[in-house]
Structure formats: C-alpha cells, structure tokens
C-alpha cells in the first residue's frame, strides 16, 4: 500500500515516480532505512541489453537442457484429483519445448 500510494502521489503531481530506494517497503516503520538490495545482472550469454526495447525468446532445444526441465517436472509432479478434473489423472507431464525469456535490464 505504501509503495502504491507513493507511486500514485508522484504520478498525480506530474513528477517522475519515486526511485526504489526512496520508497519504504510495506511493514517497515516510516523513516526506516530500506533494506539494501543486490542488483542482479543477466548472465553473459544473454543477448538482451539495456538498449533492447523488447524481450527475446530463445528456444532451449538441447537434450541436456530439456532433461533438466523434465527432471524438475518428474520430481515435483503430484497426481492429485480436483473438482474440475474428470476421469483418469495423468501419470506425468512430458517436456516437449522450453524457452528462455531474455528481458531487457
């Protein structure tokens, strides 16, 4: 709420929205110093940059890459019936395609 109110107040006045370090996160008392956040940079093999205006989708078609996602699905899959499912439940999901989205920084 505090973040939304601060951003709305700045936009309504015609000014630029507050920078992240100027906004007090919800749950901290007013006047508290915001927590220090480490800015993450994309991996060096990404082709998206600060000058990119749109995100890129990159197909991850290597067998090794798809195997990582298949293992993720296999190890986290739960065959659980819900009210909206009728009939037999699938035993597992199979990865056919995976994409990486490289968003501009």
mmCIF file of N, CA and C in Angstrom:
data_model
loop_
_atom_site.group_PDB
_atom_site.id
_atom_site.type_symbol
_atom_site.label_atom_id
_atom_site.label_comp_id
_atom_site.label_asym_id
_atom_site.label_seq_id
_atom_site.Cartn_x
_atom_site.Cartn_y
_atom_site.Cartn_z
ATOM 1 N N UNK A 1 0.818 -1.191 0.000
ATOM 2 C CA UNK A 1 0.000 0.000 0.000
ATOM 3 C C UNK A 1 0.861 1.254 0.000
ATOM 4 N N UNK A 2 1.896 1.233 0.835
ATOM 5 C CA UNK A 2 2.766 2.408 0.905
ATOM 6 C C UNK A 2 3.448 2.647 -0.428
ATOM 7 N N UNK A 3 3.850 1.551 -1.079
ATOM 8 C CA UNK A 3 4.515 1.673 -2.374
ATOM 9 C C UNK A 3 3.549 2.235 -3.393
ATOM 10 N N UNK A 4 2.337 1.698 -3.439
ATOM 11 C CA UNK A 4 1.354 2.145 -4.409
ATOM 12 C C UNK A 4 0.968 3.603 -4.155
ATOM 13 N N UNK A 5 0.800 3.972 -2.889
ATOM 14 C CA UNK A 5 0.407 5.341 -2.569
ATOM 15 C C UNK A 5 1.511 6.317 -2.951
ATOM 16 N N UNK A 6 2.746 5.959 -2.680
ATOM 17 C CA UNK A 6 3.862 6.843 -3.018
ATOM 18 C C UNK A 6 3.969 7.005 -4.527
ATOM 19 N N UNK A 7 3.805 5.911 -5.255
ATOM 20 C CA UNK A 7 3.908 5.969 -6.710
ATOM 21 C C UNK A 7 2.739 6.754 -7.295
ATOM 22 N N UNK A 8 1.530 6.544 -6.757
ATOM 23 C CA UNK A 8 0.361 7.251 -7.276
ATOM 24 C C UNK A 8 0.468 8.739 -6.993
ATOM 25 N N UNK A 9 0.953 9.103 -5.817
ATOM 26 C CA UNK A 9 1.094 10.510 -5.469
ATOM 27 C C UNK A 9 2.077 11.214 -6.367
ATOM 28 N N UNK A 10 3.165 10.556 -6.703
ATOM 29 C CA UNK A 10 4.175 11.174 -7.556
ATOM 30 C C UNK A 10 3.669 11.311 -8.983
ATOM 31 N N UNK A 11 2.946 10.298 -9.462
ATOM 32 C CA UNK A 11 2.452 10.362 -10.837
ATOM 33 C C UNK A 11 1.372 11.423 -10.969
ATOM 34 N N UNK A 12 0.537 11.563 -9.936
ATOM 35 C CA UNK A 12 -0.536 12.538 -9.990
ATOM 36 C C UNK A 12 -0.006 13.956 -10.033
ATOM 37 N N UNK A 13 1.160 14.180 -9.446
ATOM 38 C CA UNK A 13 1.729 15.518 -9.423
ATOM 39 C C UNK A 13 2.467 15.836 -10.710
ATOM 40 N N UNK A 14 2.570 14.888 -11.625
ATOM 41 C CA UNK A 14 3.269 15.117 -12.875
ATOM 42 C C UNK A 14 4.764 14.881 -12.759
ATOM 43 N N UNK A 15 5.231 14.486 -11.589
ATOM 44 C CA UNK A 15 6.647 14.183 -11.394
ATOM 45 C C UNK A 15 6.923 12.739 -11.770
ATOM 46 N N UNK A 16 8.205 12.410 -11.854
ATOM 47 C CA UNK A 16 8.602 11.025 -12.111
ATOM 48 C C UNK A 16 8.301 10.197 -10.869
ATOM 49 N N UNK A 17 7.973 8.899 -11.032
ATOM 50 C CA UNK A 17 7.729 8.050 -9.871
ATOM 51 C C UNK A 17 8.988 7.971 -9.007
ATOM 52 N N UNK A 18 8.830 7.715 -7.710
ATOM 53 C CA UNK A 18 9.995 7.664 -6.828
ATOM 54 C C UNK A 18 10.911 6.505 -7.187
ATOM 55 N N UNK A 19 12.190 6.685 -6.949
ATOM 56 C CA UNK A 19 13.136 5.606 -7.163
ATOM 57 C C UNK A 19 12.951 4.561 -6.080
ATOM 58 N N UNK A 20 13.367 3.351 -6.365
ATOM 59 C CA UNK A 20 13.155 2.240 -5.439
ATOM 60 C C UNK A 20 13.741 2.532 -4.066
ATOM 61 N N UNK A 21 14.866 3.229 -3.995
ATOM 62 C CA UNK A 21 15.474 3.492 -2.688
ATOM 63 C C UNK A 21 14.716 4.556 -1.908
ATOM 64 N N UNK A 22 13.811 5.299 -2.580
ATOM 65 C CA UNK A 22 13.042 6.334 -1.910
ATOM 66 C C UNK A 22 11.724 5.806 -1.353
ATOM 67 N N UNK A 23 11.357 4.584 -1.706
ATOM 68 C CA UNK A 23 10.091 4.004 -1.269
ATOM 69 C C UNK A 23 10.346 3.102 -0.074
ATOM 70 N N UNK A 24 9.593 3.299 1.005
ATOM 71 C CA UNK A 24 9.715 2.448 2.186
ATOM 72 C C UNK A 24 8.862 1.208 1.954
ATOM 73 N N UNK A 25 9.458 0.016 2.021
ATOM 74 C CA UNK A 25 8.676 -1.201 1.824
ATOM 75 C C UNK A 25 7.584 -1.349 2.877
ATOM 76 N N UNK A 26 6.497 -2.024 2.526
ATOM 77 C CA UNK A 26 5.382 -2.267 3.434
ATOM 78 C C UNK A 26 5.900 -3.049 4.640
ATOM 79 N N UNK A 27 5.471 -2.665 5.828
ATOM 80 C CA UNK A 27 5.858 -3.365 7.042
ATOM 81 C C UNK A 27 6.985 -2.688 7.800
ATOM 82 N N UNK A 28 7.702 -1.765 7.173
ATOM 83 C CA UNK A 28 8.757 -1.034 7.877
ATOM 84 C C UNK A 28 8.184 0.273 8.408
ATOM 85 N N UNK A 29 8.606 0.683 9.590
ATOM 86 C CA UNK A 29 8.120 1.962 10.117
ATOM 87 C C UNK A 29 8.577 3.115 9.222
ATOM 88 N N UNK A 30 7.781 4.177 9.182
ATOM 89 C CA UNK A 30 8.125 5.355 8.389
ATOM 90 C C UNK A 30 9.459 5.905 8.862
ATOM 91 N N UNK A 31 10.291 6.290 7.932
ATOM 92 C CA UNK A 31 11.607 6.816 8.273
ATOM 93 C C UNK A 31 12.687 5.753 8.369
ATOM 94 N N UNK A 32 12.300 4.466 8.272
ATOM 95 C CA UNK A 32 13.287 3.388 8.327
ATOM 96 C C UNK A 32 14.125 3.385 7.064
ATOM 97 N N UNK A 33 15.348 2.960 7.210
ATOM 98 C CA UNK A 33 16.198 2.819 6.038
ATOM 99 C C UNK A 33 15.785 1.551 5.307
ATOM 100 N N UNK A 34 15.510 1.646 4.003
ATOM 101 C CA UNK A 34 15.104 0.442 3.276
ATOM 102 C C UNK A 34 16.245 -0.571 3.229
ATOM 103 N N UNK A 35 15.898 -1.860 3.123
ATOM 104 C CA UNK A 35 16.948 -2.881 3.064
ATOM 105 C C UNK A 35 17.802 -2.716 1.820
ATOM 106 N N UNK A 36 19.067 -3.063 1.944
ATOM 107 C CA UNK A 36 19.945 -2.991 0.770
ATOM 108 C C UNK A 36 19.650 -4.178 -0.118
ATOM 109 N N UNK A 37 19.458 -3.905 -1.381
ATOM 110 C CA UNK A 37 19.174 -4.965 -2.346
ATOM 111 C C UNK A 37 20.341 -5.094 -3.304
ATOM 112 N N UNK A 38 20.679 -6.307 -3.600
ATOM 113 C CA UNK A 38 21.743 -6.548 -4.562
ATOM 114 C C UNK A 38 21.128 -6.578 -5.955
ATOM 115 N N UNK A 39 21.615 -5.736 -6.835
ATOM 116 C CA UNK A 39 21.111 -5.723 -8.202
ATOM 117 C C UNK A 39 21.727 -6.889 -8.966
ATOM 118 N N UNK A 40 20.891 -7.673 -9.582
ATOM 119 C CA UNK A 40 21.365 -8.825 -10.343
ATOM 120 C C UNK A 40 21.544 -8.443 -11.799
ATOM 121 N N UNK A 41 22.563 -8.936 -12.405
ATOM 122 C CA UNK A 41 22.827 -8.726 -13.821
ATOM 123 C C UNK A 41 22.529 -10.036 -14.557
ATOM 124 N N UNK A 42 22.058 -9.924 -15.794
ATOM 125 C CA UNK A 42 21.803 -11.154 -16.554
ATOM 126 C C UNK A 42 23.114 -11.875 -16.863
ATOM 127 N N UNK A 43 23.042 -13.179 -17.114
ATOM 128 C CA UNK A 43 24.253 -13.935 -17.451
ATOM 129 C C UNK A 43 24.896 -13.391 -18.729
ATOM 130 N N UNK A 44 26.202 -13.569 -18.875
ATOM 131 C CA UNK A 44 26.893 -13.001 -20.033
ATOM 132 C C UNK A 44 26.434 -13.553 -21.387
ATOM 133 N N UNK A 45 25.837 -14.747 -21.412
ATOM 134 C CA UNK A 45 25.421 -15.312 -22.696
ATOM 135 C C UNK A 45 24.089 -14.747 -23.187
ATOM 136 N N UNK A 46 23.378 -13.952 -22.382
ATOM 137 C CA UNK A 46 22.151 -13.315 -22.841
ATOM 138 C C UNK A 46 22.487 -12.239 -23.852
ATOM 139 N N UNK A 47 21.611 -12.069 -24.834
ATOM 140 C CA UNK A 47 21.835 -11.048 -25.844
ATOM 141 C C UNK A 47 20.991 -9.804 -25.590
ATOM 142 N N UNK A 48 20.093 -9.842 -24.613
ATOM 143 C CA UNK A 48 19.305 -8.662 -24.270
ATOM 144 C C UNK A 48 20.212 -7.679 -23.542
ATOM 145 N N UNK A 49 20.001 -6.403 -23.783
ATOM 146 C CA UNK A 49 20.834 -5.394 -23.140
ATOM 147 C C UNK A 49 19.952 -4.243 -22.675
ATOM 148 N N UNK A 50 20.578 -3.245 -22.067
ATOM 149 C CA UNK A 50 19.831 -2.080 -21.602
ATOM 150 C C UNK A 50 19.189 -1.333 -22.760
ATOM 151 N N UNK A 51 19.796 -1.413 -23.935
ATOM 152 C CA UNK A 51 19.252 -0.695 -25.089
ATOM 153 C C UNK A 51 18.122 -1.469 -25.777
ATOM 154 N N UNK A 52 17.922 -2.742 -25.415
ATOM 155 C CA UNK A 52 16.839 -3.532 -26.008
ATOM 156 C C UNK A 52 15.497 -3.012 -25.510
ATOM 157 N N UNK A 53 14.553 -2.886 -26.411
ATOM 158 C CA UNK A 53 13.236 -2.391 -26.020
ATOM 159 C C UNK A 53 12.281 -3.535 -25.698
ATOM 160 N N UNK A 54 12.516 -4.708 -26.261
ATOM 161 C CA UNK A 54 11.603 -5.826 -26.061
ATOM 162 C C UNK A 54 12.366 -7.057 -25.589
ATOM 163 N N UNK A 55 11.610 -8.004 -25.062
ATOM 164 C CA UNK A 55 12.193 -9.260 -24.599
ATOM 165 C C UNK A 55 12.417 -10.193 -25.789
ATOM 166 N N UNK A 56 13.392 -11.064 -25.647
ATOM 167 C CA UNK A 56 13.689 -12.084 -26.660
ATOM 168 C C UNK A 56 13.294 -13.441 -26.120
ATOM 169 N N UNK A 57 12.775 -14.288 -26.981
ATOM 170 C CA UNK A 57 12.502 -15.679 -26.605
ATOM 171 C C UNK A 57 13.534 -16.553 -27.293
ATOM 172 N N UNK A 58 14.181 -17.387 -26.509
ATOM 173 C CA UNK A 58 15.218 -18.264 -27.037
ATOM 174 C C UNK A 58 14.792 -19.706 -26.777
ATOM 175 N N UNK A 59 14.694 -20.497 -27.843
ATOM 176 C CA UNK A 59 14.359 -21.913 -27.683
ATOM 177 C C UNK A 59 15.517 -22.647 -27.037
ATOM 178 N N UNK A 60 15.196 -23.418 -26.020
ATOM 179 C CA UNK A 60 16.197 -24.240 -25.349
ATOM 180 C C UNK A 60 15.972 -25.658 -25.861
ATOM 181 N N UNK A 61 16.636 -25.988 -26.956
ATOM 182 C CA UNK A 61 16.348 -27.252 -27.624
ATOM 183 C C UNK A 61 17.403 -28.323 -27.423
ATOM 184 N N UNK A 62 18.414 -28.052 -26.643
ATOM 185 C CA UNK A 62 19.415 -29.077 -26.368
ATOM 186 C C UNK A 62 18.837 -30.169 -25.481
ATOM 187 N N UNK A 63 19.197 -31.413 -25.754
ATOM 188 C CA UNK A 63 18.679 -32.542 -24.977
ATOM 189 C C UNK A 63 19.023 -32.394 -23.503
ATOM 190 N N UNK A 64 20.201 -31.884 -23.218
ATOM 191 C CA UNK A 64 20.626 -31.709 -21.828
ATOM 192 C C UNK A 64 19.763 -30.660 -21.123
ATOM 193 N N UNK A 65 19.444 -29.574 -21.825
ATOM 194 C CA UNK A 65 18.609 -28.525 -21.244
ATOM 195 C C UNK A 65 17.187 -29.030 -20.985
ATOM 196 N N UNK A 66 16.626 -29.753 -21.946
ATOM 197 C CA UNK A 66 15.276 -30.286 -21.760
ATOM 198 C C UNK A 66 15.237 -31.323 -20.645
ATOM 199 N N UNK A 67 16.316 -32.059 -20.471
ATOM 200 C CA UNK A 67 16.380 -33.067 -19.406
ATOM 201 C C UNK A 67 16.293 -32.417 -18.026
ATOM 202 N N UNK A 68 16.854 -31.229 -17.880
ATOM 203 C CA UNK A 68 16.772 -30.519 -16.598
ATOM 204 C C UNK A 68 15.316 -30.200 -16.271
ATOM 205 N N UNK A 69 14.565 -29.700 -17.259
ATOM 206 C CA UNK A 69 13.167 -29.374 -17.026
ATOM 207 C C UNK A 69 12.322 -30.635 -16.827
ATOM 208 N N UNK A 70 12.649 -31.705 -17.539
ATOM 209 C CA UNK A 70 11.911 -32.957 -17.362
ATOM 210 C C UNK A 70 12.105 -33.474 -15.945
ATOM 211 N N UNK A 71 13.319 -33.389 -15.448
ATOM 212 C CA UNK A 71 13.597 -33.836 -14.072
ATOM 213 C C UNK A 71 12.830 -32.976 -13.071
ATOM 214 N N UNK A 72 12.785 -31.659 -13.317
ATOM 215 C CA UNK A 72 12.034 -30.764 -12.449
ATOM 216 C C UNK A 72 10.564 -31.177 -12.382
ATOM 217 N N UNK A 73 9.959 -31.431 -13.538
ATOM 218 C CA UNK A 73 8.560 -31.864 -13.549
ATOM 219 C C UNK A 73 8.378 -33.217 -12.885
ATOM 220 N N UNK A 74 9.277 -34.170 -13.175
ATOM 221 C CA UNK A 74 9.157 -35.512 -12.595
ATOM 222 C C UNK A 74 9.242 -35.484 -11.069
ATOM 223 N N UNK A 75 10.137 -34.647 -10.539
ATOM 224 C CA UNK A 75 10.351 -34.627 -9.091
ATOM 225 C C UNK A 75 9.319 -33.794 -8.337
ATOM 226 N N UNK A 76 8.561 -32.973 -9.026
ATOM 227 C CA UNK A 76 7.578 -32.131 -8.343
ATOM 228 C C UNK A 76 6.136 -32.477 -8.698
ATOM 229 N N UNK A 77 5.920 -33.420 -9.596
ATOM 230 C CA UNK A 77 4.573 -33.773 -10.039
ATOM 231 C C UNK A 77 3.793 -34.465 -8.938
ATOM 232 N N UNK A 78 2.544 -34.041 -8.763
ATOM 233 C CA UNK A 78 1.625 -34.703 -7.836
ATOM 234 C C UNK A 78 0.364 -35.038 -8.623
ATOM 235 N N UNK A 79 0.012 -36.289 -8.656
ATOM 236 C CA UNK A 79 -1.227 -36.709 -9.313
ATOM 237 C C UNK A 79 -2.341 -36.512 -8.299
ATOM 238 N N UNK A 80 -2.985 -35.378 -8.335
ATOM 239 C CA UNK A 80 -3.998 -35.038 -7.344
ATOM 240 C C UNK A 80 -5.305 -34.687 -8.049
ATOM 241 N N UNK A 81 -6.370 -35.316 -7.608
ATOM 242 C CA UNK A 81 -7.687 -35.047 -8.179
ATOM 243 C C UNK A 81 -8.212 -33.726 -7.625
ATOM 244 N N UNK A 82 -8.851 -32.978 -8.486
ATOM 245 C CA UNK A 82 -9.500 -31.724 -8.083
ATOM 246 C C UNK A 82 -10.934 -31.745 -8.586
ATOM 247 N N UNK A 83 -11.731 -30.789 -8.127
ATOM 248 C CA UNK A 83 -13.149 -30.770 -8.511
ATOM 249 C C UNK A 83 -13.360 -30.591 -10.003
ATOM 250 N N UNK A 84 -12.439 -29.892 -10.676
ATOM 251 C CA UNK A 84 -12.637 -29.615 -12.096
ATOM 252 C C UNK A 84 -12.094 -30.698 -13.014
ATOM 253 N N UNK A 85 -11.437 -31.702 -12.470
ATOM 254 C CA UNK A 85 -10.896 -32.800 -13.297
ATOM 255 C C UNK A 85 -11.846 -33.980 -13.285
ATOM 256 N N UNK A 86 -12.085 -34.506 -14.452
ATOM 257 C CA UNK A 86 -12.929 -35.698 -14.594
ATOM 258 C C UNK A 86 -12.097 -36.793 -15.235
ATOM 259 N N UNK A 87 -12.320 -38.015 -14.850
ATOM 260 C CA UNK A 87 -11.614 -39.139 -15.449
ATOM 261 C C UNK A 87 -10.259 -39.407 -14.807
ATOM 262 N N UNK A 88 -9.447 -40.173 -15.532
ATOM 263 C CA UNK A 88 -8.141 -40.595 -15.015
ATOM 264 C C UNK A 88 -7.160 -39.418 -14.997
ATOM 265 N N UNK A 89 -6.284 -39.452 -14.024
ATOM 266 C CA UNK A 89 -5.261 -38.418 -13.909
ATOM 267 C C UNK A 89 -4.038 -38.804 -14.732
ATOM 268 N N UNK A 90 -3.344 -37.834 -15.299
ATOM 269 C CA UNK A 90 -2.089 -38.162 -15.993
ATOM 270 C C UNK A 90 -1.046 -38.635 -14.985
ATOM 271 N N UNK A 91 -0.179 -39.547 -15.424
ATOM 272 C CA UNK A 91 0.868 -40.067 -14.531
ATOM 273 C C UNK A 91 2.067 -39.134 -14.487
ATOM 274 N N UNK A 92 2.294 -38.390 -15.566
ATOM 275 C CA UNK A 92 3.407 -37.442 -15.614
ATOM 276 C C UNK A 92 3.205 -36.480 -16.767
ATOM 277 N N UNK A 93 3.964 -35.400 -16.738
ATOM 278 C CA UNK A 93 3.985 -34.445 -17.834
ATOM 279 C C UNK A 93 5.289 -34.643 -18.591
ATOM 280 N N UNK A 94 5.262 -34.413 -19.901
ATOM 281 C CA UNK A 94 6.459 -34.593 -20.724
ATOM 282 C C UNK A 94 6.836 -33.252 -21.345
ATOM 283 N N UNK A 95 8.085 -32.861 -21.172
ATOM 284 C CA UNK A 95 8.583 -31.605 -21.736
ATOM 285 C C UNK A 95 8.824 -31.802 -23.227
ATOM 286 N N UNK A 96 8.173 -30.991 -24.030
ATOM 287 C CA UNK A 96 8.357 -31.033 -25.484
ATOM 288 C C UNK A 96 9.185 -29.843 -25.955
ATOM 289 N N UNK A 97 9.027 -28.710 -25.259
ATOM 290 C CA UNK A 97 9.697 -27.492 -25.668
ATOM 291 C C UNK A 97 9.897 -26.618 -24.431
ATOM 292 N N UNK A 98 11.010 -25.900 -24.404
ATOM 293 C CA UNK A 98 11.276 -24.944 -23.328
ATOM 294 C C UNK A 98 11.849 -23.678 -23.956
ATOM 295 N N UNK A 99 11.487 -22.550 -23.395
ATOM 296 C CA UNK A 99 12.002 -21.267 -23.885
ATOM 297 C C UNK A 99 12.541 -20.462 -22.716
ATOM 298 N N UNK A 100 13.575 -19.680 -23.007
ATOM 299 C CA UNK A 100 14.139 -18.738 -22.042
ATOM 300 C C UNK A 100 13.745 -17.349 -22.524
ATOM 301 N N UNK A 101 13.217 -16.530 -21.639
ATOM 302 C CA UNK A 101 12.851 -15.165 -22.000
ATOM 303 C C UNK A 101 13.941 -14.236 -21.477
ATOM 304 N N UNK A 102 14.591 -13.541 -22.393
ATOM 305 C CA UNK A 102 15.634 -12.593 -22.038
ATOM 306 C C UNK A 102 15.021 -11.196 -22.068
ATOM 307 N N UNK A 103 14.658 -10.715 -20.904
ATOM 308 C CA UNK A 103 14.043 -9.391 -20.797
ATOM 309 C C UNK A 103 15.140 -8.327 -20.688
ATOM 310 N N UNK A 104 14.864 -7.148 -21.218
ATOM 311 C CA UNK A 104 15.866 -6.076 -21.104
ATOM 312 C C UNK A 104 16.084 -5.704 -19.642
ATOM 313 N N UNK A 105 17.290 -5.289 -19.348
ATOM 314 C CA UNK A 105 17.627 -4.935 -17.968
ATOM 315 C C UNK A 105 17.350 -3.482 -17.693
#
